[in-house]
Each structure stands twice: as C-alpha cells, then as structure tokens.
Short mmCIF file of C-alpha atoms in Angstrom, two decimals:
data_model
loop_
_atom_site.label_atom_id
_atom_site.label_comp_id
_atom_site.label_asym_id
_atom_site.label_seq_id
_atom_site.Cartn_x
_atom_site.Cartn_y
_atom_site.Cartn_z
CA UNK A 1 95.67 164.30 76.71
CA UNK A 2 96.65 167.87 75.84
CA UNK A 3 98.90 166.64 73.04
CA UNK A 4 96.06 164.53 71.65
CA UNK A 5 93.68 167.50 71.70
CA UNK A 6 96.26 169.66 69.92
CA UNK A 7 96.83 166.97 67.30
CA UNK A 8 93.08 166.57 66.73
CA UNK A 9 92.55 170.32 66.45
CA UNK A 10 95.32 170.41 63.86
CA UNK A 11 93.67 167.53 61.97
CA UNK A 12 90.26 169.19 62.06
CA UNK A 13 91.70 172.54 60.97
CA UNK A 14 93.32 170.91 57.93
CA UNK A 15 90.22 169.07 56.70
CA UNK A 16 89.49 170.53 53.30
CA UNK A 17 86.02 169.01 53.21
CA UNK A 18 85.10 171.00 56.32
CA UNK A 19 85.84 174.32 54.62
CA UNK A 20 83.89 173.28 51.53
CA UNK A 21 80.95 172.17 53.70
CA UNK A 22 80.77 175.41 55.66
CA UNK A 23 81.44 177.49 52.57
CA UNK A 24 78.35 175.99 50.94
CA UNK A 25 76.38 176.34 54.20
CA UNK A 26 77.28 180.02 54.61
CA UNK A 27 76.54 180.74 50.93
CA UNK A 28 73.12 179.08 51.27
CA UNK A 29 72.51 180.91 54.55
CA UNK A 30 73.35 184.32 53.06
CA UNK A 31 71.34 183.58 49.93
CA UNK A 32 68.26 182.62 51.93
CA UNK A 33 68.54 185.71 54.09
CA UNK A 34 68.83 187.98 51.06
CA UNK A 35 65.75 186.39 49.50
CA UNK A 36 63.53 186.24 52.58
CA UNK A 37 64.34 189.29 54.62
CA UNK A 38 62.52 192.58 54.23
CA UNK A 39 65.37 195.07 54.11
CA UNK A 40 63.15 197.63 55.84
CA UNK A 41 62.60 195.37 58.85
CA UNK A 42 65.70 194.44 60.90
CA UNK A 43 63.27 193.21 63.59
CA UNK A 44 61.93 190.56 61.22
CA UNK A 45 65.53 189.63 60.45
CA UNK A 46 66.07 188.86 64.15
CA UNK A 47 62.78 187.00 64.53
CA UNK A 48 63.74 184.83 61.57
CA UNK A 49 67.00 184.08 63.35
CA UNK A 50 65.37 181.82 65.95
CA UNK A 51 64.19 179.40 63.27
CA UNK A 52 67.52 179.61 61.48
CA UNK A 53 69.41 178.74 64.65
CA UNK A 54 67.42 175.51 64.94
CA UNK A 55 67.96 174.54 61.31
CA UNK A 56 71.60 175.63 60.98
CA UNK A 57 72.57 174.08 64.32
CA UNK A 58 71.43 170.68 63.06
CA UNK A 59 73.78 170.91 60.06
CA UNK A 60 76.64 172.30 62.14
CA UNK A 61 76.55 169.98 65.13
CA UNK A 62 75.95 166.85 63.06
CA UNK A 63 79.03 167.64 60.99
CA UNK A 64 81.01 168.29 64.17
CA UNK A 65 79.84 164.98 65.66
CA UNK A 66 80.91 163.17 62.50
CA UNK A 67 84.30 164.90 62.42
CA UNK A 68 85.13 164.56 66.12
CA UNK A 69 83.67 161.15 66.95
CA UNK A 70 83.04 159.22 63.75
CA UNK A 71 86.19 159.95 61.72
CA UNK A 72 88.16 157.66 64.03
CA UNK A 73 85.66 154.86 63.41
CA UNK A 74 85.94 155.28 59.64
CA UNK A 75 89.74 155.42 59.70
CA UNK A 76 90.00 152.74 62.42
CA UNK A 77 92.33 154.83 64.59
CA UNK A 78 90.78 154.35 68.05
CA UNK A 79 93.00 151.34 68.75
CA UNK A 80 96.10 153.19 67.53
CA UNK A 81 95.28 156.16 69.74
CA UNK A 82 94.96 153.95 72.82
CA UNK A 83 98.22 152.18 71.94
CA UNK A 84 100.09 155.50 72.23
CA UNK A 85 99.44 155.48 75.97
CA UNK A 86 96.38 157.72 76.11
CA UNK A 87 93.90 156.26 78.58
CA UNK A 88 90.36 155.51 77.47
CA UNK A 89 88.98 157.96 80.01
CA UNK A 90 91.25 160.71 78.68
CA UNK A 91 90.16 159.87 75.13
CA UNK A 92 86.48 160.25 76.05
CA UNK A 93 87.10 163.55 77.86
CA UNK A 94 89.15 164.80 74.92
CA UNK A 95 86.33 164.06 72.49
CA UNK A 96 83.89 166.09 74.60
CA UNK A 97 86.27 169.06 74.73
CA UNK A 98 86.95 168.81 71.00
CA UNK A 99 83.21 168.80 70.28
CA UNK A 100 82.77 171.94 72.40
CA UNK A 101 85.73 173.77 70.84
CA UNK A 102 84.77 172.86 67.28
CA UNK A 103 81.09 173.76 67.77
CA UNK A 104 81.77 177.10 69.48
CA UNK A 105 84.36 178.05 66.84
CA UNK A 106 81.94 177.40 63.98
CA UNK A 107 79.11 179.30 65.65
CA UNK A 108 81.36 182.29 66.34
CA UNK A 109 82.02 182.48 62.61
CA UNK A 110 78.32 182.14 61.77
CA UNK A 111 77.36 184.78 64.35
CA UNK A 112 79.82 187.19 62.75
CA UNK A 113 78.27 186.54 59.32
CA UNK A 114 74.75 186.92 60.71
CA UNK A 115 75.72 190.04 62.67
CA UNK A 116 77.27 191.57 59.57
CA UNK A 117 74.06 191.03 57.60
CA UNK A 118 72.01 192.43 60.48
CA UNK A 119 74.06 195.63 60.56
CA UNK A 120 73.95 195.80 56.76
CA UNK A 121 70.15 195.80 56.94
CA UNK A 122 70.25 198.72 59.37
CA UNK A 123 69.85 196.79 62.59
CA UNK A 124 70.68 198.43 65.90
CA UNK A 125 71.51 197.25 69.41
CA UNK A 126 69.00 199.23 71.41
CA UNK A 127 65.34 199.04 72.43
CA UNK A 128 63.27 196.15 71.10
CA UNK A 129 66.00 195.03 68.73
CA UNK A 130 68.49 194.72 71.60
CA UNK A 131 66.02 192.52 73.51
CA UNK A 132 65.65 190.27 70.46
CA UNK A 133 69.44 190.08 70.00
CA UNK A 134 69.82 189.03 73.64
CA UNK A 135 67.07 186.43 73.26
CA UNK A 136 68.71 185.06 70.12
CA UNK A 137 72.10 184.75 71.82
CA UNK A 138 70.43 183.09 74.81
CA UNK A 139 68.75 180.58 72.51
CA UNK A 140 72.04 179.89 70.74
CA UNK A 141 73.73 179.13 74.07
CA UNK A 142 70.88 176.72 74.88
CA UNK A 143 71.27 174.98 71.53
CA UNK A 144 75.05 174.60 71.92
CA UNK A 145 74.71 173.26 75.48
CA UNK A 146 72.02 170.77 74.46
CA UNK A 147 74.09 169.64 71.46
CA UNK A 148 77.02 168.82 73.75
CA UNK A 149 74.70 166.79 75.97
CA UNK A 150 73.19 164.95 72.99
CA UNK A 151 76.66 164.24 71.57
CA UNK A 152 77.94 162.71 74.80
CA UNK A 153 74.78 160.59 75.10
CA UNK A 154 75.14 159.38 71.50
CA UNK A 155 78.84 158.65 71.98
CA UNK A 156 77.89 155.91 74.46
CA UNK A 157 76.35 153.98 71.57
CA UNK A 158 79.26 154.86 69.27
CA UNK A 159 81.90 153.47 71.62
CA UNK A 160 79.85 150.44 72.62
CA UNK A 161 78.84 149.29 69.15
CA UNK A 162 81.68 151.06 67.29
CA UNK A 163 79.23 152.06 64.58
CA UNK A 164 78.92 155.57 63.17
CA UNK A 165 75.54 154.92 61.55
CA UNK A 166 73.72 153.99 64.75
CA UNK A 167 75.24 156.81 66.80
CA UNK A 168 74.56 159.50 64.18
CA UNK A 169 70.98 158.29 63.83
CA UNK A 170 70.55 158.49 67.61
CA UNK A 171 72.10 161.97 67.67
CA UNK A 172 69.63 163.14 65.02
CA UNK A 173 66.72 161.55 66.90
CA UNK A 174 67.73 163.48 70.02
CA UNK A 175 68.27 166.74 68.16
CA UNK A 176 65.07 166.56 66.14
CA UNK A 177 63.05 165.87 69.26
CA UNK A 178 61.93 162.36 68.28
CA UNK A 179 63.05 160.82 71.58
CA UNK A 180 61.39 163.59 73.60
CA UNK A 181 58.14 163.33 71.62
CA UNK A 182 57.95 159.56 72.07
CA UNK A 183 58.51 159.85 75.82
CA UNK A 184 56.09 162.77 76.01
CA UNK A 185 53.30 160.63 74.53
CA UNK A 186 53.58 158.06 77.33
CA UNK A 187 54.53 160.34 80.24
CA UNK A 188 51.04 160.13 81.74
CA UNK A 189 50.99 156.34 81.52
CA UNK A 190 54.26 155.63 83.31
CA UNK A 191 54.03 157.00 86.89
CA UNK A 192 57.56 158.34 87.36
CA UNK A 193 58.08 159.56 83.79
CA UNK A 194 56.04 162.77 84.07
CA UNK A 195 58.22 164.07 86.89
CA UNK A 196 61.42 162.88 85.23
CA UNK A 197 60.51 164.64 81.97
CA UNK A 198 60.75 167.97 83.77
CA UNK A 199 64.50 167.44 83.73
CA UNK A 200 64.63 166.62 80.02
CA UNK A 201 66.82 168.82 77.85
CA UNK A 202 63.90 170.03 75.74
CA UNK A 203 61.82 171.13 78.73
CA UNK A 204 64.81 172.82 80.33
CA UNK A 205 65.30 174.89 77.18
CA UNK A 206 61.59 175.75 77.03
CA UNK A 207 61.61 176.82 80.68
CA UNK A 208 64.71 178.94 80.24
CA UNK A 209 63.45 180.67 77.10
CA UNK A 210 60.05 181.15 78.74
CA UNK A 211 61.70 183.15 81.51
CA UNK A 212 62.22 186.04 79.09
CA UNK A 213 64.51 187.13 76.26
CA UNK A 214 67.18 188.66 78.50
CA UNK A 215 70.62 187.09 78.75
CA UNK A 216 70.06 185.61 82.22
CA UNK A 217 71.06 181.94 82.23
CA UNK A 218 70.13 180.15 85.46
CA UNK A 219 72.36 177.74 87.32
CA UNK A 220 69.79 174.95 87.13
CA UNK A 221 69.94 174.79 83.34
CA UNK A 222 73.72 174.45 83.19
CA UNK A 223 73.68 172.11 86.18
CA UNK A 224 71.31 169.72 84.41
CA UNK A 225 73.26 169.96 81.13
CA UNK A 226 76.47 169.22 83.06
CA UNK A 227 74.77 166.27 84.75
CA UNK A 228 73.85 164.79 81.35
CA UNK A 229 77.44 165.17 80.17
CA UNK A 230 79.04 163.78 83.34
CA UNK A 231 76.70 160.79 83.54
CA UNK A 232 77.27 160.06 79.84
CA UNK A 233 81.05 160.28 80.30
CA UNK A 234 80.85 157.92 83.29
CA UNK A 235 78.77 155.36 81.38
CA UNK A 236 81.01 155.66 78.31
CA UNK A 237 84.13 155.17 80.42
CA UNK A 238 82.69 152.14 82.22
CA UNK A 239 81.54 150.43 79.02
CA UNK A 240 84.57 151.44 76.94
CA UNK A 241 86.99 150.06 79.54
CA UNK A 242 85.27 146.68 79.25
CA UNK A 243 85.07 146.76 75.46
CA UNK A 244 87.63 145.26 73.12
CA UNK A 245 88.49 147.87 70.50
CA UNK A 246 88.06 146.61 66.97
CA UNK A 247 88.52 149.96 65.21
#
C-alpha cells in the first residue's frame, strides 16, 4: 500500500497538466485580487477571502478528484493495479489518503500566495484582522474536510459503475449544495429527515462557523466527517469486492 501511494504521488507530481492548471488558476486568482481589492483595506481583503475559498476550492478539489480517482478509469489501470497484489481495500484507502495529501498540498501553496498578497496590502495579524484570519483558516479546514467526505461518497459510484462522468457530476452536486438543497426542501415532509439533516455536512459547517471565528474546531464536526468517510469506505469496499473490474 505504501509503495502504491509513493508511486501515485510520483505520478501526480510529474503531471505537467497539473502545473499548467494551477498556474492559470493562481494567475487568475492574483489578477482578480489586484482588480477587486481596495489596497487601503486589508480587512476587506480578508472578508473577500471567504467567498474565494468557496469558489477556488471547487476548482481545486474537482481537479484533485479527477487526478486521484478518475485518471485510473481513463487509463484503465485499476485492473492492473489489483493484479500487482494490492488488495481492493488497500486501493480504496490509498485513494482517500492521496486525495487528502494532494488537496492539502495545493491549499498550502494557495494559502502562501494569498498570505503574501495580504501582507503586501499591509495586512497584520492582530486585533480584528487576526480574528478574520483565524475565521478564514477555520473555514478552509471545514471546506477541506467536507471535500474529503464528498470525494469518498462519490467514489462509491465511481467504483460501482466505473464511470468518471457520473461520479464527477455527483461530486459537483454535493459540493455545490444541490443534494443538500433538494433534501432540505422535503425535510418537513419526511418524518425522520429533519432530524437526520442536522448531521449533514452543510449544517455541520454552518454550526461550526456559527460558533465564532476563532480557531476552535469541535470534536463533533470531525467525528461526523470521519463517519462519512469510514461509512463510504466500507460501502466502497463491500461493493468493489463483488464487482468485476473492467477498467
């Protein structure tokens, strides 16, 4: 399993298209910030960051999902990977870890770019600005954790149907809130749904961010995110072990 993860990290690190993609993304990000931000207001710069995290995270995590999960579908290497002796369970666990590593690595780079611009505009790390910085980092952690949960949920469909298109569409539906909004519309009609929705990823993020902008991250949030991931891994493993690999 460790050897597979190392090999995949090496493959991902050598993908030229990834560097081009993020080069364009960073250039667009910096360009937008230079156009929109009032150089006399670092506070506005931070407030704008919350919206940017939502938008940028969609581009980042979707690319990571495609690279980590869907590349093997396109190149038809899942069967070859299993034939090397790697168990299907280990493969599923490896994909989750690779998604986490890839996502965190990209966001570290983007945070450094964003932080550099913030300092360039005269931002500080004290008083009100420090509170906003903490809130922004807290929100980023929430977004990363939710993306991992959405990716593992979507991977169930990927491994079952062995189709990138369906799984990516589902991942986007989760991330854009379509699934939550649909369920939210009928939560008062279905008796058990209203209570169950309290444990939805979206409501967990809203509750956590509503507790204040400080960096406190409660155990319940990570416990529920971990539950989503573990249940998804269990379902994926069960279905994948019964599925004949055609890719």
